GROMACS .gro file of C-alpha atoms in nm:
model
  229
    1UNK     CA    1  -1.440  -2.000  -4.329
    2UNK     CA    2  -1.373  -2.095  -3.968
    3UNK     CA    3  -1.410  -1.837  -3.692
    4UNK     CA    4  -1.118  -1.594  -3.676
    5UNK     CA    5  -0.984  -1.407  -3.373
    6UNK     CA    6  -0.760  -1.104  -3.438
    7UNK     CA    7  -0.592  -0.893  -3.169
    8UNK     CA    8  -0.476  -0.540  -3.257
    9UNK     CA    9  -0.201  -0.390  -3.045
   10UNK     CA   10   0.035  -0.094  -3.035
   11UNK     CA   11   0.129   0.187  -2.803
   12UNK     CA   12  -0.137   0.444  -2.715
   13UNK     CA   13  -0.231   0.675  -3.000
   14UNK     CA   14  -0.132   0.427  -3.271
   15UNK     CA   15  -0.476   0.395  -3.430
   16UNK     CA   16  -0.588   0.054  -3.302
   17UNK     CA   17  -0.960   0.134  -3.289
   18UNK     CA   18  -0.957   0.292  -3.634
   19UNK     CA   19  -0.789  -0.016  -3.781
   20UNK     CA   20  -1.038  -0.245  -3.606
   21UNK     CA   21  -1.331  -0.053  -3.755
   22UNK     CA   22  -1.176  -0.055  -4.102
   23UNK     CA   23  -1.112  -0.430  -4.090
   24UNK     CA   24  -1.469  -0.486  -3.972
   25UNK     CA   25  -1.597  -0.299  -4.278
   26UNK     CA   26  -1.384  -0.511  -4.510
   27UNK     CA   27  -1.505  -0.837  -4.355
   28UNK     CA   28  -1.867  -0.723  -4.365
   29UNK     CA   29  -1.830  -0.635  -4.735
   30UNK     CA   30  -1.762  -1.010  -4.771
   31UNK     CA   31  -2.080  -1.088  -4.569
   32UNK     CA   32  -1.875  -1.210  -4.273
   33UNK     CA   33  -2.027  -1.118  -3.937
   34UNK     CA   34  -1.765  -0.931  -3.732
   35UNK     CA   35  -1.759  -0.800  -3.376
   36UNK     CA   36  -1.512  -0.556  -3.217
   37UNK     CA   37  -1.442  -0.573  -2.844
   38UNK     CA   38  -1.222  -0.302  -2.690
   39UNK     CA   39  -1.025  -0.344  -2.368
   40UNK     CA   40  -1.015  -0.232  -2.096
   41UNK     CA   41  -1.389  -0.184  -2.055
   42UNK     CA   42  -1.370   0.170  -1.915
   43UNK     CA   43  -1.676   0.267  -1.707
   44UNK     CA   44  -1.851  -0.066  -1.769
   45UNK     CA   45  -2.044  -0.164  -1.456
   46UNK     CA   46  -1.937  -0.526  -1.440
   47UNK     CA   47  -1.566  -0.545  -1.499
   48UNK     CA   48  -1.364  -0.225  -1.532
   49UNK     CA   49  -1.391  -0.064  -1.189
   50UNK     CA   50  -1.059  -0.196  -1.060
   51UNK     CA   51  -0.879  -0.113  -1.385
   52UNK     CA   52  -1.010   0.244  -1.375
   53UNK     CA   53  -0.909   0.278  -1.010
   54UNK     CA   54  -0.560   0.158  -1.104
   55UNK     CA   55  -0.525   0.391  -1.403
   56UNK     CA   56  -0.693   0.704  -1.267
   57UNK     CA   57  -0.754   0.681  -0.891
   58UNK     CA   58  -0.423   0.576  -0.737
   59UNK     CA   59  -0.469   0.202  -0.678
   60UNK     CA   60  -0.112   0.079  -0.622
   61UNK     CA   61   0.074  -0.241  -0.535
   62UNK     CA   62   0.410  -0.286  -0.359
   63UNK     CA   63   0.711  -0.258  -0.585
   64UNK     CA   64   0.814  -0.622  -0.553
   65UNK     CA   65   0.841  -0.932  -0.773
   66UNK     CA   66   0.462  -0.969  -0.791
   67UNK     CA   67   0.379  -0.608  -0.887
   68UNK     CA   68   0.332  -0.662  -1.262
   69UNK     CA   69   0.143  -0.987  -1.208
   70UNK     CA   70  -0.099  -0.818  -0.968
   71UNK     CA   71  -0.150  -0.528  -1.207
   72UNK     CA   72  -0.196  -0.761  -1.501
   73UNK     CA   73  -0.456  -0.965  -1.314
   74UNK     CA   74  -0.687  -0.660  -1.300
   75UNK     CA   75  -0.694  -0.653  -1.680
   76UNK     CA   76  -0.734  -1.032  -1.700
   77UNK     CA   77  -1.046  -1.020  -1.483
   78UNK     CA   78  -1.185  -0.737  -1.696
   79UNK     CA   79  -1.139  -0.945  -2.014
   80UNK     CA   80  -1.278  -1.260  -1.854
   81UNK     CA   81  -1.595  -1.093  -1.725
   82UNK     CA   82  -1.658  -0.911  -2.052
   83UNK     CA   83  -1.617  -1.216  -2.275
   84UNK     CA   84  -1.778  -1.489  -2.063
   85UNK     CA   85  -2.064  -1.333  -1.865
   86UNK     CA   86  -2.417  -1.407  -1.983
   87UNK     CA   87  -2.587  -1.112  -2.148
   88UNK     CA   88  -2.950  -1.021  -2.206
   89UNK     CA   89  -2.990  -1.293  -2.470
   90UNK     CA   90  -2.860  -1.559  -2.230
   91UNK     CA   91  -2.530  -1.601  -2.417
   92UNK     CA   92  -2.178  -1.472  -2.368
   93UNK     CA   93  -1.975  -1.299  -2.639
   94UNK     CA   94  -1.768  -1.613  -2.682
   95UNK     CA   95  -2.079  -1.828  -2.725
   96UNK     CA   96  -2.208  -1.590  -2.991
   97UNK     CA   97  -1.888  -1.605  -3.195
   98UNK     CA   98  -1.947  -1.941  -3.360
   99UNK     CA   99  -1.806  -2.074  -3.687
  100UNK     CA  100  -1.771  -1.830  -3.973
  101UNK     CA  101  -1.756  -1.513  -3.761
  102UNK     CA  102  -1.467  -1.276  -3.687
  103UNK     CA  103  -1.383  -1.137  -3.343
  104UNK     CA  104  -1.148  -0.837  -3.334
  105UNK     CA  105  -0.988  -0.732  -3.005
  106UNK     CA  106  -0.884  -0.368  -2.970
  107UNK     CA  107  -0.616  -0.454  -2.711
  108UNK     CA  108  -0.586  -0.794  -2.551
  109UNK     CA  109  -0.344  -0.990  -2.330
  110UNK     CA  110  -0.052  -0.870  -2.542
  111UNK     CA  111  -0.117  -0.519  -2.407
  112UNK     CA  112   0.003  -0.644  -2.069
  113UNK     CA  113   0.335  -0.735  -2.227
  114UNK     CA  114   0.368  -0.402  -2.408
  115UNK     CA  115   0.272  -0.171  -2.122
  116UNK     CA  116   0.327  -0.348  -1.790
  117UNK     CA  117   0.676  -0.485  -1.856
  118UNK     CA  118   0.889  -0.191  -1.967
  119UNK     CA  119   1.135  -0.221  -1.679
  120UNK     CA  120   1.167  -0.601  -1.681
  121UNK     CA  121   1.469  -0.796  -1.795
  122UNK     CA  122   1.417  -1.030  -2.091
  123UNK     CA  123   1.423  -1.327  -1.852
  124UNK     CA  124   1.163  -1.168  -1.622
  125UNK     CA  125   0.945  -1.080  -1.919
  126UNK     CA  126   0.957  -1.437  -2.047
  127UNK     CA  127   0.841  -1.575  -1.712
  128UNK     CA  128   0.566  -1.314  -1.685
  129UNK     CA  129   0.434  -1.397  -2.031
  130UNK     CA  130   0.418  -1.769  -1.953
  131UNK     CA  131   0.224  -1.702  -1.632
  132UNK     CA  132  -0.024  -1.463  -1.791
  133UNK     CA  133  -0.091  -1.683  -2.095
  134UNK     CA  134  -0.148  -1.984  -1.870
  135UNK     CA  135  -0.387  -1.782  -1.655
  136UNK     CA  136  -0.601  -1.643  -1.938
  137UNK     CA  137  -0.592  -1.917  -2.201
  138UNK     CA  138  -0.593  -2.227  -1.979
  139UNK     CA  139  -0.735  -2.133  -1.638
  140UNK     CA  140  -0.987  -1.867  -1.753
  141UNK     CA  141  -1.064  -2.030  -2.087
  142UNK     CA  142  -1.026  -1.713  -2.293
  143UNK     CA  143  -0.944  -1.751  -2.664
  144UNK     CA  144  -0.588  -1.725  -2.784
  145UNK     CA  145  -0.585  -1.499  -3.093
  146UNK     CA  146  -0.521  -1.661  -3.428
  147UNK     CA  147  -0.311  -1.357  -3.513
  148UNK     CA  148  -0.188  -1.048  -3.329
  149UNK     CA  149  -0.117  -0.734  -3.530
  150UNK     CA  150   0.106  -0.471  -3.369
  151UNK     CA  151   0.099  -0.115  -3.506
  152UNK     CA  152   0.443   0.045  -3.485
  153UNK     CA  153   0.410   0.422  -3.451
  154UNK     CA  154   0.695   0.646  -3.339
  155UNK     CA  155   0.637   0.757  -2.977
  156UNK     CA  156   0.650   1.128  -3.059
  157UNK     CA  157   0.377   1.078  -3.321
  158UNK     CA  158   0.163   0.870  -3.084
  159UNK     CA  159   0.204   1.130  -2.811
  160UNK     CA  160   0.088   1.406  -3.045
  161UNK     CA  161  -0.217   1.195  -3.137
  162UNK     CA  162  -0.299   1.145  -2.769
  163UNK     CA  163  -0.282   1.518  -2.694
  164UNK     CA  164  -0.521   1.590  -2.981
  165UNK     CA  165  -0.790   1.380  -2.811
  166UNK     CA  166  -0.821   1.637  -2.534
  167UNK     CA  167  -0.924   1.382  -2.271
  168UNK     CA  168  -0.781   1.256  -1.942
  169UNK     CA  169  -0.461   1.055  -1.986
  170UNK     CA  170  -0.326   0.763  -1.785
  171UNK     CA  171   0.022   0.651  -1.679
  172UNK     CA  172   0.085   0.467  -2.007
  173UNK     CA  173   0.038   0.784  -2.211
  174UNK     CA  174   0.343   0.985  -2.107
  175UNK     CA  175   0.613   1.031  -2.372
  176UNK     CA  176   0.859   0.845  -2.148
  177UNK     CA  177   0.640   0.536  -2.114
  178UNK     CA  178   0.538   0.545  -2.479
  179UNK     CA  179   0.907   0.541  -2.572
  180UNK     CA  180   0.981   0.247  -2.343
  181UNK     CA  181   0.690   0.050  -2.487
  182UNK     CA  182   0.788   0.135  -2.844
  183UNK     CA  183   1.144   0.015  -2.785
  184UNK     CA  184   1.012  -0.327  -2.676
  185UNK     CA  185   0.779  -0.386  -2.971
  186UNK     CA  186   1.026  -0.550  -3.208
  187UNK     CA  187   1.152  -0.792  -2.941
  188UNK     CA  188   0.797  -0.891  -2.842
  189UNK     CA  189   0.692  -0.945  -3.203
  190UNK     CA  190   0.991  -1.170  -3.268
  191UNK     CA  191   0.937  -1.367  -2.949
  192UNK     CA  192   0.562  -1.416  -2.992
  193UNK     CA  193   0.543  -1.415  -3.375
  194UNK     CA  194   0.320  -1.108  -3.378
  195UNK     CA  195   0.285  -0.919  -3.707
  196UNK     CA  196   0.463  -0.583  -3.681
  197UNK     CA  197   0.327  -0.312  -3.913
  198UNK     CA  198   0.530   0.006  -3.966
  199UNK     CA  199   0.274   0.289  -3.970
  200UNK     CA  200   0.502   0.592  -4.012
  201UNK     CA  201   0.691   0.764  -4.291
  202UNK     CA  202   0.927   1.059  -4.316
  203UNK     CA  203   0.766   1.373  -4.457
  204UNK     CA  204   0.930   1.643  -4.667
  205UNK     CA  205   1.051   1.816  -4.350
  206UNK     CA  206   1.233   1.503  -4.235
  207UNK     CA  207   0.986   1.437  -3.953
  208UNK     CA  208   0.788   1.119  -3.892
  209UNK     CA  209   0.417   1.121  -3.960
  210UNK     CA  210   0.155   0.847  -3.977
  211UNK     CA  211   0.049   0.681  -4.296
  212UNK     CA  212  -0.313   0.737  -4.387
  213UNK     CA  213  -0.580   0.514  -4.231
  214UNK     CA  214  -0.639   0.355  -4.570
  215UNK     CA  215  -0.269   0.280  -4.623
  216UNK     CA  216  -0.238   0.116  -4.281
  217UNK     CA  217  -0.554  -0.090  -4.334
  218UNK     CA  218  -0.431  -0.216  -4.672
  219UNK     CA  219  -0.090  -0.307  -4.528
  220UNK     CA  220  -0.256  -0.512  -4.255
  221UNK     CA  221  -0.512  -0.672  -4.487
  222UNK     CA  222  -0.245  -0.774  -4.737
  223UNK     CA  223  -0.028  -0.914  -4.460
  224UNK     CA  224  -0.317  -1.115  -4.318
  225UNK     CA  225  -0.437  -1.271  -4.639
  226UNK     CA  226  -0.190  -1.225  -4.923
  227UNK     CA  227   0.156  -1.259  -4.768
  228UNK     CA  228   0.310  -1.545  -4.569
  229UNK     CA  229   0.288  -1.482  -4.193
   0.00000   0.00000   0.00000
C-alpha cells in the first residue's frame, strides 16, 4: 500500500491517544510500520516552549482580528519543527515515512479549528482555515492528512475523563470551552469532510457514557476501510 497519514481529533478527554495506539496495533498486526506523533510537543526542547508558555504561563496576544492566527502560529511552528528537523539518524520524521508506512497524528492542524475558533463567525472561521492550511501545507510543506477522524464525546463525559487524570489543565479543558468546541464539531466535519465518530451511548440511568475502547476502535477501523468515506 501507499503511505497513509491519519489525523485523530476531538475535544480534550475524548480518547485520541488511546485510539491512535489501538490503530497502530492493528496496522502492525498486518506488518505495516506505523508511527504515532502527538501534538503539541509538551516539554520538548526544540519546539514546544512557546506553546507551553501560551497554555500554562500566561503568554497572551491582543484581542484583535489577528489573535487566533497568532495563537495558531505557535502550534504550526511546533508541528513544523517536530516533523522536519533532522534527528540523530540524519533524517526527519517525514523523510522516514516513505511508501508503505502509516503516520498517525494525535492532534494536528484541525485542532486549531476545533479549539482556537469557538467564538468566530462561520465566515471568520472559513477565512482562518484557508490561511492556516496555506501556511502549513504549502508554505511549511507539512503533509495534509489523507483522512481526519474526529471523536465525538459529550463535553460532560470528556470533562469527567480530564478530571480523572489528576494533572494540570489548560484553558481548553474547562467545561465551558469543551462545550463550545463540541458544538462546532459537526459543522467542521461537514465543511472539511472529516469523519465524525459518535463515541457515547446512554446508560441504564439515562446518562451518557463512553463506548469501550474496543468498540470505538472497531467503529473507526470499519469506517476507514469497509465503509464509503
